[in-house]
PDB file of C-alpha atoms in Angstrom:
ATOM      1  CA  MET R1072       3.165  38.100  69.546  1.00 93.00           C
ATOM      2  CA  GLN R1073       6.388  36.755  68.205  1.00 95.00           C
ATOM      3  CA  PHE R1074       6.046  36.415  64.297  1.00 94.00           C
ATOM      4  CA  ILE R1075       8.463  33.979  62.650  1.00 92.00           C
ATOM      5  CA  ASP R1076       8.697  32.479  59.117  1.00 87.00           C
ATOM      6  CA  GLY R1077       8.833  28.995  58.611  1.00 86.00           C
ATOM      7  CA  ASP R1078      12.379  29.078  57.067  1.00 88.00           C
ATOM      8  CA  CYS R1079      13.281  30.506  60.580  1.00 93.00           C
ATOM      9  CA  GLN R1080      14.699  29.314  64.205  1.00 94.00           C
ATOM     10  CA  ILE R1081      13.996  31.683  66.978  1.00 95.00           C
ATOM     11  CA  VAL R1082      17.597  31.875  68.679  1.00 95.00           C
ATOM     12  CA  PRO R1083      17.196  30.958  72.782  1.00 96.00           C
ATOM     13  CA  GLY R1084      16.880  34.570  74.866  1.00 95.00           C
ATOM     14  CA  TRP R1085      15.606  36.824  72.423  1.00 96.00           C
ATOM     15  CA  LEU R1086      11.579  36.001  73.508  1.00 97.00           C
ATOM     16  CA  GLU R1087      12.524  37.267  77.227  1.00 96.00           C
ATOM     17  CA  THR R1088      14.820  40.516  75.490  1.00 96.00           C
ATOM     18  CA  ALA R1089      11.936  41.275  73.461  1.00 97.00           C
ATOM     19  CA  SER R1090       9.028  40.877  75.685  1.00 96.00           C
ATOM     20  CA  GLN R1091      11.234  42.977  78.207  1.00 96.00           C
ATOM     21  CA  TYR R1092      11.645  45.616  75.694  1.00 97.00           C
ATOM     22  CA  LEU R1093       8.158  46.255  74.525  1.00 97.00           C
ATOM     23  CA  ALA R1094       7.109  46.346  78.454  1.00 96.00           C
ATOM     24  CA  THR R1095       9.608  49.310  79.298  1.00 96.00           C
ATOM     25  CA  HIS R1096       8.868  51.031  75.885  1.00 96.00           C
ATOM     26  CA  GLU R1097       5.106  51.724  75.903  1.00 94.00           C
ATOM     27  CA  ASN R1098       5.583  53.440  72.432  1.00 96.00           C
ATOM     28  CA  ALA R1099       7.593  50.611  70.875  1.00 97.00           C
ATOM     29  CA  VAL R1100       4.633  48.404  68.903  1.00 97.00           C
ATOM     30  CA  ALA R1101       6.840  46.566  67.135  1.00 97.00           C
ATOM     31  CA  VAL R1102      10.564  44.949  67.859  1.00 97.00           C
ATOM     32  CA  ALA R1103      13.252  42.597  66.155  1.00 97.00           C
ATOM     33  CA  GLY R1104      16.744  42.102  66.476  1.00 96.00           C
ATOM     34  CA  ARG R1105      19.524  40.674  64.352  1.00 96.00           C
ATOM     35  CA  VAL R1106      18.829  37.871  62.028  1.00 95.00           C
ATOM     36  CA  ARG R1107      21.425  35.888  60.751  1.00 95.00           C
ATOM     37  CA  GLU R1108      22.066  33.368  57.947  1.00 95.00           C
ATOM     38  CA  ARG R1109      22.845  29.529  58.844  1.00 93.00           C
ATOM     39  CA  HIS R1110      24.285  28.421  55.944  1.00 94.00           C
ATOM     40  CA  PRO R1111      26.060  31.919  54.360  1.00 94.00           C
ATOM     41  CA  GLU R1112      29.326  29.814  53.092  1.00 93.00           C
ATOM     42  CA  LYS R1113      27.317  27.841  50.908  1.00 93.00           C
ATOM     43  CA  SER R1114      26.648  30.389  48.232  1.00 96.00           C
ATOM     44  CA  VAL R1115      27.160  33.887  47.426  1.00 96.00           C
ATOM     45  CA  PHE R1116      23.216  34.219  47.480  1.00 96.00           C
ATOM     46  CA  ASN R1117      23.099  32.922  50.825  1.00 96.00           C
ATOM     47  CA  ARG R1118      25.995  35.512  51.915  1.00 96.00           C
ATOM     48  CA  LEU R1119      23.375  38.123  50.278  1.00 96.00           C
ATOM     49  CA  CYS R1120      20.673  37.419  52.455  1.00 95.00           C
ATOM     50  CA  ASP R1121      22.823  37.397  55.364  1.00 94.00           C
ATOM     51  CA  ALA R1122      24.335  40.616  54.555  1.00 94.00           C
ATOM     52  CA  GLU R1123      21.016  42.183  53.787  1.00 92.00           C
ATOM     53  CA  TRP R1124      19.605  41.420  57.365  1.00 91.00           C
ATOM     54  CA  ASN R1125      22.674  43.284  58.992  1.00 91.00           C
ATOM     55  CA  GLN R1126      21.186  46.625  59.262  1.00 92.00           C
ATOM     56  CA  PRO R1127      21.550  49.042  61.602  1.00 93.00           C
ATOM     57  CA  ALA R1128      20.215  49.344  65.183  1.00 95.00           C
ATOM     58  CA  GLY R1129      17.765  51.665  66.494  1.00 96.00           C
ATOM     59  CA  GLN R1130      14.549  53.229  65.796  1.00 97.00           C
ATOM     60  CA  VAL R1131      13.466  52.566  62.293  1.00 97.00           C
ATOM     61  CA  ASP R1132      10.571  52.921  59.705  1.00 96.00           C
ATOM     62  CA  ALA R1133      10.166  49.269  58.955  1.00 95.00           C
ATOM     63  CA  ILE R1134      11.307  45.829  60.028  1.00 95.00           C
ATOM     64  CA  GLY R1135      10.954  42.243  58.771  1.00 91.00           C
ATOM     65  CA  GLY R1136       8.315  39.235  58.946  1.00 89.00           C
ATOM     66  CA  ILE R1137      10.483  38.339  62.522  1.00 94.00           C
ATOM     67  CA  ALA R1138       9.679  40.262  65.041  1.00 96.00           C
ATOM     68  CA  MET R1139       7.391  40.642  68.187  1.00 97.00           C
ATOM     69  CA  MET R1140       4.590  42.848  68.026  1.00 97.00           C
ATOM     70  CA  ARG R1141       1.748  44.485  69.855  1.00 96.00           C
ATOM     71  CA  LEU R1142      -1.007  42.080  68.747  1.00 96.00           C
ATOM     72  CA  ASP R1143      -3.507  44.845  70.102  1.00 95.00           C
ATOM     73  CA  LYS R1144      -1.809  47.711  68.324  1.00 96.00           C
ATOM     74  CA  VAL R1145      -1.418  45.030  64.721  1.00 96.00           C
ATOM     75  CA  LEU R1146      -5.424  44.412  64.966  1.00 96.00           C
ATOM     76  CA  ALA R1147      -6.074  48.320  65.110  1.00 96.00           C
ATOM     77  CA  VAL R1148      -4.762  48.269  62.289  1.00 96.00           C
ATOM     78  CA  GLU R1149      -6.639  45.662  60.757  1.00 93.00           C
ATOM     79  CA  GLY R1150      -3.252  43.483  60.586  1.00 94.00           C
ATOM     80  CA  PHE R1151      -1.102  42.327  57.668  1.00 94.00           C
ATOM     81  CA  ARG R1152      -2.752  43.491  54.034  1.00 93.00           C
ATOM     82  CA  GLU R1153      -3.366  39.735  52.852  1.00 89.00           C
ATOM     83  CA  THR R1154      -3.447  40.886  49.133  1.00 88.00           C
ATOM     84  CA  LEU R1155       0.293  42.181  48.779  1.00 90.00           C
ATOM     85  CA  LEU R1156       2.728  39.827  47.148  1.00 88.00           C
ATOM     86  CA  ALA R1157       6.015  40.992  49.527  1.00 89.00           C
ATOM     87  CA  GLY R1158       6.421  43.659  51.368  1.00 91.00           C
ATOM     88  CA  GLU R1159       3.924  43.103  53.818  1.00 94.00           C
ATOM     89  CA  GLU R1160       5.981  43.970  56.557  1.00 95.00           C
ATOM     90  CA  PRO R1161       6.893  47.209  55.661  1.00 95.00           C
ATOM     91  CA  GLU R1162       3.682  47.940  54.405  1.00 97.00           C
ATOM     92  CA  LEU R1163       2.458  47.307  58.026  1.00 97.00           C
ATOM     93  CA  CYS R1164       4.893  49.225  59.720  1.00 97.00           C
ATOM     94  CA  LEU R1165       3.982  52.184  57.600  1.00 97.00           C
ATOM     95  CA  ARG R1166       0.358  52.026  59.141  1.00 97.00           C
ATOM     96  CA  LEU R1167       1.776  51.052  62.836  1.00 97.00           C
ATOM     97  CA  ARG R1168       3.689  54.530  62.889  1.00 97.00           C
ATOM     98  CA  ARG R1169       0.737  56.496  61.022  1.00 96.00           C
ATOM     99  CA  GLU R1170      -1.173  55.994  64.028  1.00 96.00           C
ATOM    100  CA  GLY R1171       1.620  56.961  66.624  1.00 95.00           C
ATOM    101  CA  GLY R1172       3.766  53.368  67.113  1.00 96.00           C
ATOM    102  CA  GLU R1173       7.576  53.063  67.181  1.00 97.00           C
ATOM    103  CA  ILE R1174       9.741  50.729  65.212  1.00 97.00           C
ATOM    104  CA  TRP R1175      12.862  49.362  66.875  1.00 97.00           C
ATOM    105  CA  ARG R1176      15.612  46.947  65.821  1.00 97.00           C
ATOM    106  CA  LEU R1177      17.933  46.127  68.939  1.00 97.00           C
ATOM    107  CA  GLU R1178      21.533  44.347  68.324  1.00 94.00           C
ATOM    108  CA  THR R1179      20.248  41.477  70.398  1.00 95.00           C
ATOM    109  CA  GLU R1180      20.363  37.926  68.073  1.00 95.00           C
ATOM    110  CA  MET R1181      17.364  36.798  66.984  1.00 96.00           C
ATOM    111  CA  ALA R1182      17.223  34.511  64.666  1.00 96.00           C
ATOM    112  CA  LEU R1183      18.482  31.819  62.091  1.00 95.00           C
ATOM    113  CA  HIS R1184      17.239  31.804  58.995  1.00 94.00           C
ATOM    114  CA  ASP R1185      17.689  29.372  55.639  1.00 93.00           C
ATOM    115  CA  ALA R1186      17.368  31.273  52.709  1.00 92.00           C
ATOM    116  CA  ASP R1187      18.998  27.982  50.905  1.00 91.00           C
ATOM    117  CA  MET R1188      19.326  29.992  48.016  1.00 94.00           C
ATOM    118  CA  THR R1189      22.343  28.368  46.086  1.00 94.00           C
ATOM    119  CA  ARG R1190      21.083  28.808  42.104  1.00 96.00           C
ATOM    120  CA  PHE R1191      21.133  32.160  39.687  1.00 97.00           C
ATOM    121  CA  PHE R1192      17.703  31.276  39.286  1.00 96.00           C
ATOM    122  CA  GLN R1193      16.512  31.869  42.661  1.00 96.00           C
ATOM    123  CA  TRP R1194      18.594  34.883  43.428  1.00 97.00           C
ATOM    124  CA  TRP R1195      16.757  36.684  40.387  1.00 97.00           C
ATOM    125  CA  ARG R1196      13.270  35.623  40.772  1.00 95.00           C
ATOM    126  CA  ARG R1197      13.822  36.847  44.554  1.00 95.00           C
ATOM    127  CA  SER R1198      14.839  40.187  43.437  1.00 97.00           C
ATOM    128  CA  ARG R1199      11.837  40.100  40.551  1.00 96.00           C
ATOM    129  CA  ARG R1200       9.267  39.245  43.482  1.00 95.00           C
ATOM    130  CA  ALA R1201      10.834  42.617  45.061  1.00 96.00           C
ATOM    131  CA  GLY R1202      10.349  44.976  42.414  1.00 96.00           C
ATOM    132  CA  TYR R1203       7.017  43.817  42.482  1.00 95.00           C
ATOM    133  CA  ALA R1204       6.525  44.742  46.060  1.00 95.00           C
ATOM    134  CA  TYR R1205       8.330  48.287  45.227  1.00 96.00           C
ATOM    135  CA  ALA R1206       5.813  48.592  42.332  1.00 96.00           C
ATOM    136  CA  GLU R1207       3.019  47.805  44.640  1.00 94.00           C
ATOM    137  CA  GLY R1208       3.857  49.526  47.745  1.00 95.00           C
ATOM    138  CA  ARG R1209       4.324  52.876  46.047  1.00 96.00           C
ATOM    139  CA  ALA R1210       1.183  52.668  44.023  1.00 94.00           C
ATOM    140  CA  LEU R1211      -0.388  52.358  47.543  1.00 94.00           C
ATOM    141  CA  HIS R1212       1.399  54.931  49.889  1.00 96.00           C
ATOM    142  CA  GLY R1213       3.926  56.900  47.551  1.00 95.00           C
ATOM    143  CA  ALA R1214       1.919  60.114  47.544  1.00 95.00           C
ATOM    144  CA  GLY R1215       1.932  59.913  51.248  1.00 94.00           C
ATOM    145  CA  PRO R1216       4.007  61.778  53.312  1.00 94.00           C
ATOM    146  CA  GLU R1217       6.022  58.749  53.954  1.00 94.00           C
ATOM    147  CA  ARG R1218       7.223  58.490  50.159  1.00 96.00           C
ATOM    148  CA  HIS R1219       6.796  54.683  50.581  1.00 96.00           C
ATOM    149  CA  TYR R1220       9.373  53.070  48.021  1.00 97.00           C
ATOM    150  CA  VAL R1221       9.469  56.285  45.798  1.00 97.00           C
ATOM    151  CA  ALA R1222      13.124  56.225  45.713  1.00 96.00           C
ATOM    152  CA  GLU R1223      13.910  52.650  45.264  1.00 97.00           C
ATOM    153  CA  LEU R1224      11.317  52.656  41.992  1.00 97.00           C
ATOM    154  CA  ARG R1225      12.955  55.420  40.818  1.00 97.00           C
ATOM    155  CA  ARG R1226      16.542  53.700  41.158  1.00 97.00           C
ATOM    156  CA  ILE R1227      15.063  50.732  39.516  1.00 98.00           C
ATOM    157  CA  LEU R1228      13.756  52.604  36.780  1.00 98.00           C
ATOM    158  CA  PHE R1229      16.651  54.905  36.053  1.00 97.00           C
ATOM    159  CA  TRP R1230      19.371  51.998  36.044  1.00 97.00           C
ATOM    160  CA  ALA R1231      17.105  49.121  34.443  1.00 97.00           C
ATOM    161  CA  GLY R1232      14.640  51.277  32.387  1.00 96.00           C
ATOM    162  CA  LEU R1233      16.142  54.585  31.453  1.00 96.00           C
ATOM    163  CA  LEU R1234      19.568  54.120  31.019  1.00 94.00           C
ATOM    164  CA  PRO R1235      19.190  51.164  28.841  1.00 94.00           C
ATOM    165  CA  VAL R1236      16.775  52.483  26.535  1.00 93.00           C
ATOM    166  CA  VAL R1237      19.562  55.398  25.725  1.00 91.00           C
ATOM    167  CA  ILE R1238      22.428  53.215  25.475  1.00 90.00           C
ATOM    168  CA  LEU R1239      20.187  51.489  23.086  1.00 90.00           C
ATOM    169  CA  ALA R1240      19.840  54.916  21.544  1.00 89.00           C
ATOM    170  CA  LEU R1241      23.309  55.776  21.124  1.00 87.00           C
ATOM    171  CA  VAL R1242      24.177  52.472  19.704  1.00 86.00           C
ATOM    172  CA  LEU R1243      21.774  52.480  16.759  1.00 85.00           C
ATOM    173  CA  SER R1244      22.597  56.044  15.931  1.00 83.00           C
ATOM    174  CA  GLY R1245      26.567  54.969  16.025  1.00 78.00           C
ATOM    175  CA  GLY R1246      27.661  57.751  17.895  1.00 73.00           C
ATOM    176  CA  PRO R1247      30.492  57.872  20.369  1.00 77.00           C
ATOM    177  CA  TRP R1248      28.602  58.145  23.133  1.00 81.00           C
ATOM    178  CA  VAL R1249      27.899  54.742  23.916  1.00 82.00           C
ATOM    179  CA  ARG R1250      31.248  53.647  25.419  1.00 80.00           C
ATOM    180  CA  TYR R1251      30.573  56.543  28.047  1.00 83.00           C
ATOM    181  CA  ALA R1252      27.021  55.747  28.778  1.00 84.00           C
ATOM    182  CA  LEU R1253      28.150  52.033  29.022  1.00 85.00           C
ATOM    183  CA  VAL R1254      30.773  52.754  31.549  1.00 92.00           C
ATOM    184  CA  LEU R1255      27.865  53.953  34.231  1.00 93.00           C
ATOM    185  CA  TYR R1256      27.251  50.238  35.375  1.00 95.00           C
ATOM    186  CA  PRO R1257      30.790  49.766  36.535  1.00 95.00           C
ATOM    187  CA  LEU R1258      31.286  52.960  37.843  1.00 96.00           C
ATOM    188  CA  GLN R1259      28.078  52.247  40.052  1.00 96.00           C
ATOM    189  CA  VAL R1260      29.431  49.158  41.353  1.00 97.00           C
ATOM    190  CA  LEU R1261      32.866  50.966  42.430  1.00 97.00           C
ATOM    191  CA  ARG R1262      30.589  53.432  43.988  1.00 97.00           C
ATOM    192  CA  LEU R1263      28.764  50.756  46.157  1.00 97.00           C
ATOM    193  CA  VAL R1264      31.890  48.950  47.015  1.00 97.00           C
ATOM    194  CA  PRO R1265      33.266  50.861  50.038  1.00 96.00           C
ATOM    195  CA  ARG R1266      29.867  50.569  51.656  1.00 94.00           C
ATOM    196  CA  GLU R1267      28.744  47.566  50.301  1.00 94.00           C
ATOM    197  CA  GLY R1268      31.573  45.521  49.450  1.00 93.00           C
ATOM    198  CA  GLY R1269      32.044  44.360  46.002  1.00 94.00           C
ATOM    199  CA  GLU R1270      30.141  40.963  45.922  1.00 95.00           C
ATOM    200  CA  ARG R1271      27.180  43.055  47.094  1.00 96.00           C
ATOM    201  CA  ALA R1272      28.089  45.811  45.139  1.00 97.00           C
ATOM    202  CA  PHE R1273      27.874  44.098  42.019  1.00 97.00           C
ATOM    203  CA  PHE R1274      24.838  42.440  42.432  1.00 97.00           C
ATOM    204  CA  LEU R1275      22.775  45.254  44.105  1.00 97.00           C
ATOM    205  CA  THR R1276      23.656  46.701  40.337  1.00 97.00           C
ATOM    206  CA  LEU R1277      22.838  43.869  38.527  1.00 97.00           C
ATOM    207  CA  GLY R1278      19.627  43.270  40.584  1.00 97.00           C
ATOM    208  CA  LYS R1279      17.805  46.657  38.999  1.00 98.00           C
ATOM    209  CA  PHE R1280      17.145  44.694  35.779  1.00 98.00           C
ATOM    210  CA  PRO R1281      14.833  41.700  37.722  1.00 98.00           C
ATOM    211  CA  GLU R1282      13.442  43.970  39.725  1.00 98.00           C
ATOM    212  CA  MET R1283      12.441  46.162  36.819  1.00 97.00           C
ATOM    213  CA  LEU R1284      10.800  43.014  35.664  1.00 96.00           C
ATOM    214  CA  GLY R1285       8.858  42.804  38.592  1.00 95.00           C
ATOM    215  CA  VAL R1286       7.715  46.196  38.144  1.00 96.00           C
ATOM    216  CA  LEU R1287       6.496  45.652  35.087  1.00 95.00           C
ATOM    217  CA  ASP R1288       4.724  42.879  36.153  1.00 93.00           C
ATOM    218  CA  TYR R1289       2.605  44.851  39.059  1.00 93.00           C
ATOM    219  CA  TRP R1290       2.112  47.413  35.883  1.00 92.00           C
ATOM    220  CA  ILE R1291       1.097  45.509  33.201  1.00 91.00           C
ATOM    221  CA  THR R1292      -0.656  42.394  35.036  1.00 83.00           C
ATOM    222  CA  GLY R1293      -0.370  43.007  38.785  1.00 70.00           C
ATOM    223  CA  ARG R1294      -4.143  44.117  39.152  1.00 63.00           C
ATOM    224  CA  CYS R1295      -5.588  41.320  37.903  1.00 62.00           C
ATOM    225  CA  GLY R1296      -3.475  38.734  40.096  1.00 61.00           C
ATOM    226  CA  VAL R1297      -1.827  36.955  36.679  1.00 62.00           C
ATOM    227  CA  ALA R1298       1.767  38.144  37.879  1.00 56.00           C
ATOM    228  CA  ILE R1299       0.899  37.073  41.291  1.00 58.00           C
ATOM    229  CA  LYS R1300      -0.016  33.691  39.921  1.00 56.00           C
ATOM    230  CA  ARG R1301       3.465  33.477  37.896  1.00 58.00           C
ATOM    231  CA  TYR R1302       5.557  33.790  41.361  1.00 59.00           C
ATOM    232  CA  GLN R1303       3.703  30.883  42.804  1.00 54.00           C
ATOM    233  CA  LYS R1304       4.694  28.410  39.990  1.00 48.00           C
TER     234      LYS R1304
END
């Protein structure tokens, strides 16, 4: 079965390619291809999405919501977890892998995506939602052997939790070390530039702050559904 989001369009030839791959690889339970942003030139935020879709091909831990999956295998693990606000595809892939299934990403073009993200607030909201998903995913499966979202959550807590608290303490103490703590953020951007490029490196670092808000949303109100209502407004 081919899954597709409402803001996407499957490119010609993908359905045949994916069907053939599943037919010839019996251990593969889900397969995805290359997603491209329809209008990356419209905004930096659209370009960030396009870069996010550009992931290495091969056997992977998870793929996104645009994918072809074996329906019987999906039903065998009770499908998508409907209570999740976000991150439902990686969570489903984790359960499929636990049952011995393989997840594959091909180099073949699969779909065009239209994020239509032209304002900073849209990016901020999307990043906050991602933080919520990391916290919820970690709560569900972080103790398992896959360590689901453990590393992602640790990075958020360090860059947007611990480090700001340390900087504030240094400012209040009036010590000279605050200047050295502050320089860690631009150093992190510079560290990421060779791999991610300057634009993406900057927003990956800045994105830890809305992600931290999403983590707090889950920790404080997520379990009773209040945070979910905020994202649905």
